[in-house]
XYZ file of C-alpha atoms in Angstrom:
550
model
C -2.457 27.455 32.259
C -3.932 25.319 35.011
C -3.787 21.590 34.443
C -6.855 20.359 32.581
C -9.126 18.140 34.637
C -10.668 15.238 32.796
C -12.798 12.291 33.737
C -11.078 8.946 33.320
C -12.526 5.576 32.294
C -10.713 2.322 32.964
C -10.508 -0.566 30.473
C -8.459 -3.685 30.064
C -7.472 -2.742 26.497
C -7.883 0.622 24.726
C -7.714 0.417 20.917
C -7.164 3.510 18.746
C -8.567 3.102 15.230
C -11.471 1.019 13.893
C -9.656 -0.367 10.877
C -9.064 -4.066 10.136
C -6.239 -4.342 12.705
C -8.025 -2.626 15.595
C -11.339 -4.387 15.034
C -9.645 -7.780 14.689
C -7.888 -7.195 18.012
C -11.149 -6.191 19.702
C -13.030 -9.225 18.379
C -10.256 -11.653 19.307
C -9.968 -10.263 22.847
C -13.688 -10.823 23.478
C -13.554 -14.277 21.888
C -10.817 -15.214 24.365
C -12.481 -13.655 27.412
C -15.987 -12.217 27.227
C -15.446 -10.403 30.530
C -12.628 -8.168 29.283
C -13.443 -4.465 29.004
C -12.425 -3.415 25.488
C -12.992 -0.046 23.808
C -12.303 1.058 20.224
C -11.953 4.790 19.478
C -12.398 5.960 15.877
C -11.761 9.502 14.612
C -14.073 9.125 11.594
C -17.717 10.162 11.851
C -18.608 6.455 11.599
C -16.667 3.222 11.279
C -15.429 3.059 7.690
C -15.611 6.819 7.027
C -11.800 7.067 6.854
C -11.071 3.629 5.376
C -9.611 3.699 1.875
C -7.979 0.658 0.324
C -7.690 -0.947 -3.122
C -8.873 -3.568 -2.283
C -8.392 -7.172 -3.216
C -8.627 -8.996 0.099
C -6.815 -12.212 0.919
C -9.329 -13.728 3.364
C -6.727 -15.629 5.430
C -6.990 -13.109 8.299
C -10.780 -13.265 8.302
C -10.675 -17.069 8.075
C -8.627 -17.156 11.273
C -10.718 -14.546 13.101
C -14.277 -15.495 12.098
C -14.188 -18.838 10.238
C -17.942 -18.705 9.514
C -17.802 -15.217 8.004
C -19.796 -16.295 4.944
C -22.707 -17.485 7.057
C -22.530 -14.270 9.077
C -22.925 -12.134 5.955
C -19.494 -10.581 5.552
C -19.488 -8.267 2.505
C -17.082 -10.361 0.447
C -19.306 -10.739 -2.591
C -17.016 -10.686 -5.627
C -14.423 -13.432 -5.949
C -11.534 -12.732 -8.325
C -12.115 -14.546 -11.620
C -9.451 -13.072 -13.871
C -5.999 -11.609 -13.231
C -4.394 -9.290 -15.827
C -1.073 -7.495 -15.781
C -0.068 -4.930 -18.422
C 2.947 -2.824 -19.276
C 1.661 0.447 -20.718
C 3.127 2.704 -23.383
C 1.538 6.006 -24.310
C -0.565 4.536 -27.118
C -0.763 0.829 -26.333
C -0.097 -1.984 -23.906
C 1.641 -5.351 -23.641
C 0.051 -8.133 -21.608
C 2.519 -9.792 -19.254
C 1.668 -13.489 -18.909
C 0.808 -14.852 -15.470
C 2.762 -18.116 -15.645
C 6.269 -16.702 -14.827
C 4.952 -15.025 -11.685
C 5.503 -16.715 -8.316
C 2.425 -18.311 -6.686
C 2.112 -15.515 -4.114
C 1.070 -13.170 -6.951
C -1.980 -15.295 -7.796
C -5.316 -13.758 -6.763
C -7.257 -17.029 -6.923
C -9.479 -17.245 -3.818
C -9.259 -13.523 -3.081
C -12.146 -11.046 -3.099
C -12.703 -7.548 -4.488
C -14.144 -5.635 -1.536
C -14.872 -2.260 -0.038
C -12.715 -2.344 3.109
C -14.893 0.456 4.503
C -17.867 -1.914 4.339
C -15.838 -4.866 5.634
C -14.882 -2.728 8.656
C -18.503 -1.702 9.196
C -19.452 -5.388 9.261
C -16.545 -6.221 11.597
C -17.687 -3.453 13.948
C -21.120 -5.102 14.132
C -19.467 -8.417 15.050
C -17.379 -6.679 17.720
C -20.368 -4.927 19.265
C -22.314 -8.192 19.415
C -19.451 -9.544 21.549
C -19.657 -6.538 23.886
C -16.904 -4.281 22.517
C -17.587 -0.578 23.050
C -16.975 1.403 19.837
C -16.996 5.203 19.851
C -16.800 6.843 16.394
C -16.192 10.571 16.113
C -13.661 10.344 18.956
C -10.256 11.520 17.808
C -7.374 10.546 20.110
C -5.221 13.641 20.367
C -2.769 12.774 23.169
C -1.128 9.865 24.904
C -1.398 9.562 28.681
C 1.878 8.536 30.300
C 2.095 6.660 33.551
C 4.929 6.284 35.990
C 8.320 5.076 34.783
C 7.579 5.985 31.156
C 4.720 3.586 30.536
C 1.767 4.452 28.329
C -1.443 4.070 30.268
C -4.055 5.580 27.953
C -5.160 8.260 25.543
C -7.064 11.538 25.558
C -10.108 11.406 23.282
C -13.023 13.640 22.426
C -11.537 17.115 22.719
C -13.907 19.512 20.922
C -14.173 23.262 20.469
C -10.569 24.382 20.866
C -9.903 28.019 20.041
C -8.280 28.738 16.674
C -4.865 29.148 18.331
C -5.178 25.744 20.012
C -6.001 27.080 23.468
C -8.919 26.065 25.663
C -11.819 28.513 25.554
C -15.185 28.796 27.311
C -16.843 26.346 24.880
C -14.064 23.744 24.824
C -14.948 20.197 25.808
C -11.738 18.859 27.368
C -12.390 15.242 26.437
C -11.762 12.156 28.532
C -8.854 9.994 29.503
C -9.322 6.343 28.618
C -6.886 4.187 30.553
C -5.977 0.646 29.640
C -3.735 -2.055 30.999
C -2.601 -2.138 27.374
C -3.073 0.411 24.566
C -3.163 -0.712 20.932
C -2.425 1.884 18.243
C -4.008 0.885 14.943
C -4.261 4.334 13.373
C -3.158 3.284 9.889
C -0.254 4.744 7.949
C 1.741 7.475 9.719
C -0.585 7.691 12.702
C 0.159 10.733 14.867
C 0.254 8.819 18.172
C 2.266 5.952 16.691
C 4.726 8.494 15.305
C 5.149 9.924 18.824
C 5.668 6.466 20.340
C 8.208 5.452 17.666
C 10.195 8.632 18.259
C 9.964 8.661 22.087
C 11.072 5.046 22.525
C 13.477 4.895 19.548
C 11.530 2.021 17.996
C 12.989 2.598 14.514
C 16.600 2.658 15.707
C 18.636 0.208 13.654
C 15.828 -0.323 11.130
C 15.604 0.856 7.547
C 13.534 4.031 7.028
C 9.867 3.441 6.314
C 8.972 4.017 2.651
C 5.617 5.171 1.337
C 3.433 5.462 -1.711
C 0.469 7.732 -2.396
C -2.635 5.803 -3.439
C -5.459 7.685 -5.173
C -8.746 6.027 -6.029
C -11.987 6.739 -7.832
C -15.125 4.628 -7.992
C -16.771 4.600 -11.415
C -20.129 3.327 -12.623
C -19.526 2.070 -16.159
C -21.489 0.789 -19.139
C -22.810 -2.699 -18.188
C -21.598 -4.020 -21.554
C -17.986 -3.277 -20.530
C -18.278 -4.536 -16.970
C -16.573 -7.857 -16.135
C -17.301 -8.657 -12.496
C -14.347 -10.257 -10.739
C -11.675 -8.941 -13.141
C -8.463 -7.573 -11.603
C -6.051 -5.544 -13.733
C -2.727 -4.009 -12.716
C -0.489 -1.829 -14.897
C 3.008 -0.365 -14.822
C 4.858 2.028 -17.111
C 3.099 4.992 -18.720
C 2.523 7.741 -17.684
C 5.128 7.611 -14.903
C 7.955 6.145 -16.961
C 11.261 6.894 -15.269
C 9.884 9.837 -13.269
C 8.608 7.702 -10.390
C 7.821 4.166 -9.345
C 4.195 3.119 -9.170
C 1.306 1.788 -11.212
C -2.419 1.353 -11.381
C -5.211 -1.003 -10.403
C -8.627 -1.530 -12.010
C -10.995 -3.834 -10.107
C -14.462 -4.772 -11.361
C -16.784 -5.215 -8.386
C -20.566 -5.686 -8.373
C -23.299 -3.285 -9.605
C -21.376 -2.259 -12.753
C -18.846 -0.454 -10.571
C -15.092 -0.312 -11.052
C -12.359 0.799 -8.654
C -9.790 2.829 -10.603
C -6.666 3.529 -8.589
C -3.169 4.860 -9.066
C -0.127 4.581 -6.789
C 2.943 6.820 -6.932
C 5.956 5.842 -4.834
C 6.901 8.866 -2.752
C 10.653 8.492 -3.206
C 10.479 10.352 -6.528
C 13.264 12.866 -7.152
C 11.665 15.524 -9.362
C 9.789 18.040 -7.178
C 7.823 19.171 -10.262
C 6.076 15.762 -10.352
C 2.330 16.061 -9.714
C 1.039 12.648 -8.552
C -2.642 13.591 -8.828
C -2.213 14.771 -12.426
C -0.316 11.571 -13.287
C -3.427 9.701 -12.117
C -5.711 11.881 -14.220
C -3.475 11.488 -17.268
C -3.445 7.706 -16.826
C -7.199 7.553 -17.435
C -6.657 8.894 -20.957
C -4.674 5.806 -21.959
C -6.687 4.159 -24.786
C -7.264 0.957 -22.780
C -8.580 2.851 -19.744
C -10.449 5.577 -21.633
C -12.365 2.954 -23.621
C -13.459 1.248 -20.387
C -14.584 4.463 -18.665
C -16.163 6.211 -21.648
C -19.854 6.812 -21.021
C -19.456 6.073 -17.305
C -19.411 8.425 -14.326
C -17.143 8.877 -11.329
C -19.058 8.581 -8.066
C -16.339 8.821 -5.379
C -12.727 9.912 -4.874
C -10.172 9.586 -2.105
C -6.482 9.236 -1.338
C -4.283 7.592 1.276
C -0.595 6.993 1.883
C 0.575 3.366 1.779
C 3.432 1.936 3.842
C 5.855 0.245 1.442
C 9.068 -0.328 3.412
C 8.121 -3.891 4.263
C 10.098 -6.399 6.302
C 13.280 -4.378 6.885
C 11.415 -1.153 7.765
C 9.122 -2.512 10.479
C 9.980 -0.717 13.732
C 9.980 -2.433 17.081
C 6.255 -2.902 17.717
C 6.023 -2.690 21.493
C 6.937 -0.268 24.272
C 5.781 -0.279 27.906
C 1.975 -0.518 27.835
C 1.576 -0.068 24.073
C 1.605 -2.123 20.880
C 1.581 -0.917 17.263
C -0.726 -2.816 14.904
C -1.178 -3.086 11.146
C -0.095 -0.103 9.065
C 1.153 1.688 12.188
C 4.016 -0.792 11.728
C 3.843 -1.167 7.935
C 2.732 -4.632 6.829
C 1.897 -4.147 3.142
C 3.146 -6.791 0.731
C 4.171 -4.382 -2.050
C 4.145 -6.664 -5.136
C 0.789 -8.123 -4.062
C -0.549 -4.619 -3.184
C -2.120 -6.192 -0.106
C -1.882 -5.426 3.583
C -5.354 -5.881 5.041
C -4.842 -9.597 5.713
C -1.653 -8.843 7.645
C -3.392 -6.036 9.550
C -6.032 -8.537 10.690
C -3.413 -11.126 11.633
C -1.512 -8.494 13.636
C -4.687 -7.603 15.543
C -5.253 -11.274 16.368
C -1.635 -11.713 17.507
C -1.722 -8.576 19.705
C -5.003 -9.668 21.288
C -3.664 -13.131 22.102
C -0.489 -11.687 23.630
C -2.462 -9.188 25.735
C -4.939 -11.852 26.848
C -2.121 -14.138 27.995
C -0.436 -11.253 29.822
C -3.650 -10.260 31.601
C -4.233 -13.896 32.613
C -0.793 -13.828 34.234
C -1.680 -10.624 36.108
C 0.608 -8.439 34.005
C -0.126 -4.925 32.729
C 1.624 -1.956 31.107
C 4.674 -3.994 30.150
C 6.078 -4.853 26.718
C 4.163 -7.522 24.802
C 7.233 -9.174 23.301
C 5.196 -12.277 22.448
C 3.212 -10.184 19.981
C 6.301 -8.876 18.236
C 7.813 -12.348 18.056
C 4.655 -13.748 16.455
C 4.593 -10.965 13.842
C 8.227 -11.375 12.854
C 8.382 -15.192 12.932
C 4.778 -16.096 12.049
C 2.615 -15.738 8.950
C 3.097 -11.954 8.626
C 6.875 -12.147 8.751
C 6.938 -15.051 6.279
C 4.653 -13.147 3.897
C 6.800 -9.992 3.985
C 10.218 -11.643 4.047
C 9.647 -13.307 0.650
C 9.128 -9.939 -1.044
C 11.486 -7.753 0.990
C 13.763 -6.858 -1.928
C 11.165 -5.887 -4.535
C 10.763 -2.281 -3.358
C 14.502 -1.458 -2.892
C 15.264 -3.072 -6.269
C 12.730 -0.816 -7.971
C 14.130 2.242 -6.205
C 17.752 1.423 -7.064
C 17.548 -0.123 -10.536
C 14.269 1.019 -12.078
C 11.141 -0.752 -13.240
C 12.289 -3.281 -15.871
C 15.381 -4.646 -14.053
C 13.402 -4.870 -10.815
C 10.605 -6.735 -12.612
C 13.028 -9.453 -13.723
C 15.239 -9.535 -10.630
C 12.299 -9.147 -8.250
C 10.592 -12.123 -9.864
C 13.772 -14.180 -9.535
C 14.146 -13.112 -5.914
C 10.525 -13.995 -5.032
C 10.872 -17.417 -6.714
C 14.127 -18.078 -4.818
C 12.531 -17.093 -1.506
C 9.453 -19.198 -2.264
C 11.297 -22.347 -3.360
C 14.414 -22.267 -1.199
C 13.670 -19.785 1.586
C 16.732 -17.689 0.736
C 17.549 -14.710 -1.466
C 20.650 -14.393 -3.659
C 20.569 -10.685 -2.777
C 20.313 -11.043 1.008
C 18.258 -8.161 2.411
C 18.665 -4.931 0.453
C 18.579 -1.544 2.134
C 16.239 1.320 1.243
C 18.686 4.154 1.910
C 17.098 7.599 2.148
C 13.643 8.349 3.447
C 11.134 9.758 0.953
C 11.560 13.401 2.026
C 15.329 13.221 1.546
C 14.840 11.685 -1.910
C 13.478 15.003 -3.235
C 16.070 16.799 -5.324
C 16.439 20.480 -6.158
C 13.976 21.931 -8.646
C 16.838 23.387 -10.699
C 18.073 19.848 -11.399
C 14.812 18.849 -13.093
C 12.558 20.078 -15.858
C 8.975 21.099 -15.045
C 6.364 18.642 -16.349
C 3.590 19.911 -18.592
C 0.310 18.242 -17.673
C -2.769 18.351 -19.923
C -5.770 20.176 -18.543
C -8.495 17.857 -17.143
C -11.381 17.452 -19.594
C -14.170 17.095 -17.001
C -15.221 13.741 -18.472
C -12.383 11.308 -17.775
C -10.102 13.618 -15.796
C -10.981 16.211 -13.179
C -9.380 19.065 -11.297
C -8.465 18.371 -7.684
C -11.071 20.519 -5.980
C -13.911 19.024 -8.011
C -12.722 15.543 -7.142
C -12.247 16.371 -3.453
C -15.949 17.222 -3.272
C -16.532 13.524 -4.038
C -14.590 12.622 -0.867
C -17.244 14.483 1.134
C -14.552 15.846 3.431
C -15.353 18.525 5.977
C -13.563 20.243 8.858
C -14.970 22.736 11.343
C -13.276 25.958 10.211
C -12.924 27.592 13.630
C -10.741 24.801 15.064
C -6.918 24.937 15.013
C -5.303 23.880 11.750
C -4.301 20.222 12.139
C -1.483 20.645 9.587
C 1.134 22.249 11.781
C 4.081 24.106 10.287
C 7.116 23.802 12.524
C 8.465 27.008 10.957
C 5.997 29.219 9.053
C 8.844 30.767 7.011
C 10.181 27.560 5.471
C 7.572 27.116 2.677
C 8.378 30.495 1.069
C 11.966 31.069 2.213
C 13.314 27.536 1.651
C 10.949 25.176 -0.143
C 9.867 27.631 -2.851
C 13.325 28.648 -4.133
C 14.907 25.218 -3.625
C 12.104 22.801 -4.504
C 9.440 24.961 -6.234
C 7.359 24.252 -3.074
C 6.222 20.697 -3.924
C 3.367 20.787 -1.370
C 1.384 22.503 -4.133
C 1.629 19.267 -6.119
C 2.152 16.266 -3.841
C -1.065 16.912 -1.899
C -3.923 15.059 -3.665
C -6.552 17.343 -2.115
C -5.279 20.832 -2.991
C -4.632 21.773 0.633
C -1.459 23.799 -0.011
C -1.172 26.864 -2.243
C 1.460 29.462 -2.993
C -0.506 32.643 -3.678
C 1.329 35.288 -5.723
C -0.264 38.714 -6.067
C 1.180 41.621 -8.009
C 3.367 43.841 -5.887
C 3.245 41.474 -2.901
C 5.478 38.743 -1.571
C 4.205 35.191 -2.218
C 2.110 33.665 0.570
C 1.773 30.031 1.639
C -1.865 29.124 2.265
C -3.064 25.976 4.045
C -6.657 25.071 3.134
C -6.986 22.445 5.857
C -10.730 22.053 5.214
C -9.843 20.105 2.033
C -7.683 17.525 3.841
C -8.546 13.853 3.212
C -6.119 12.618 5.901
C -3.765 10.912 3.449
C -0.631 12.016 5.432
C 1.464 12.628 2.282
C 2.541 16.085 3.502
C 3.868 14.651 6.764
C 5.919 12.168 4.727
C 7.133 13.972 1.584
C 7.823 17.572 2.640
C 11.561 17.927 1.843
C 12.159 20.099 4.923
C 10.044 17.828 7.153
C 8.267 20.989 8.237
C 4.664 19.722 8.284
C 3.354 17.759 11.258
C -0.038 16.111 10.743
C -2.029 15.926 13.982
C -5.584 14.748 14.363
C -8.371 17.313 13.951
C -11.435 17.077 16.177
C -13.407 13.862 15.967
C -15.792 13.267 13.081
C -13.972 15.655 10.761
C -12.318 14.598 7.523
C -13.534 12.487 4.626
C -16.771 10.506 4.670
C -16.048 7.617 2.350
C -19.116 5.514 1.549
C -17.718 2.385 -0.172
C -13.958 2.858 -0.366
């Protein structure tokens, strides 16, 4: 095939992803030098369409970026008033008091927000400063310069043939070149994954660990609504099957965020994270809250949980990884948006200083140093052992020892445990199906719990059916020949959107079906597939979920 000819546009900084990290970087760059040419490319149909987060926001990143955010109308409307933590059993719950918890666990001064709406507001601030923002522009390729540098991205390819080839109606997209490229794609971004692998950025680091976060928005009976209340739970229904827990956040307008996180290092391939979430809502405490209410939205997203010891090197020639492309979630706090914003600010300041010195396309080591030694590194270092403790020793021991470890780090700046290792990645944690019993899940009742396909319709996800499948199987035989006999093909269960099916018809061999139209871009398949056979690449721009207030 002849080389594809594309127009090229030149910028000082090209930013991939209009999440909190990318938008913070764009805003800070223009604050430092209004004459810089800065572009933000977003694969969602609009800014915020692909943003899903809990979210209780620590405003420290916003305070640093836009100190007068209140006057400028930032959508931080519900301050946390009450913090509850429960250990659940099947029929009841035990309240865990707040006083033994280290200060970092306190939500005083934080806000219950829709990060999708916060990002929409941040995009308005960026555009007022002169940042160019192009939604619906998926970045499908990196553009490499001489001597292995990254000089830009390819964005806006539309109308590929079903086999991935260029046809008569294909729009080849554009190359957007930058003196520096920032990748802020969120968890398991496809371009960041390529950069990490090409430049060996994870060499010598612990493997990144992940959780699957699923979330519904409910409108509930006003009599039960307690604006500003934050509740977290552990225990039932997961028990010893997997790490994880829930969150219930009361925001404004009688709405509640109901979310459930399952750590993806679970061993039993019969585990069905989505059905664990649905079962959770039948706990008496939760069912009583939701009874008489209605679910109005659903979505899912992977969460980076490896923390301090899993952060890869963040820079390579011409490129920097921001936010969840690195993995900056504070796991016990269930917060990462503040660190994403701080990373965007740090990357912008490093790039600005480099450009002032006449540099370009080199490694922004100043950015990496600031992340590791500054506020982000301090935030993550204090809690670095909580996740590996949970994985190694289970929930109750890790609750006690993790609390001790966080107190020791907070008071003395040291840990009696040093820095624990994570060990295996989440795919390798999956054990053989024969070693585990299948789990019998109750059928959704259509009132509190719902089947996957019904719920996916509330994510308003859509993909043009004639385009190539963006969920690429490295070997089409592995799902049936390997994963089905060895692991009962867990893709049928770990996907929270019902993308993967094993279809068995009488007299025929089983078939593996990929319903890519259902995909909500959570990336779980790219992470958890035990054979690492699924590669998530970006579909054409504008496709995917359309989250309103996630």
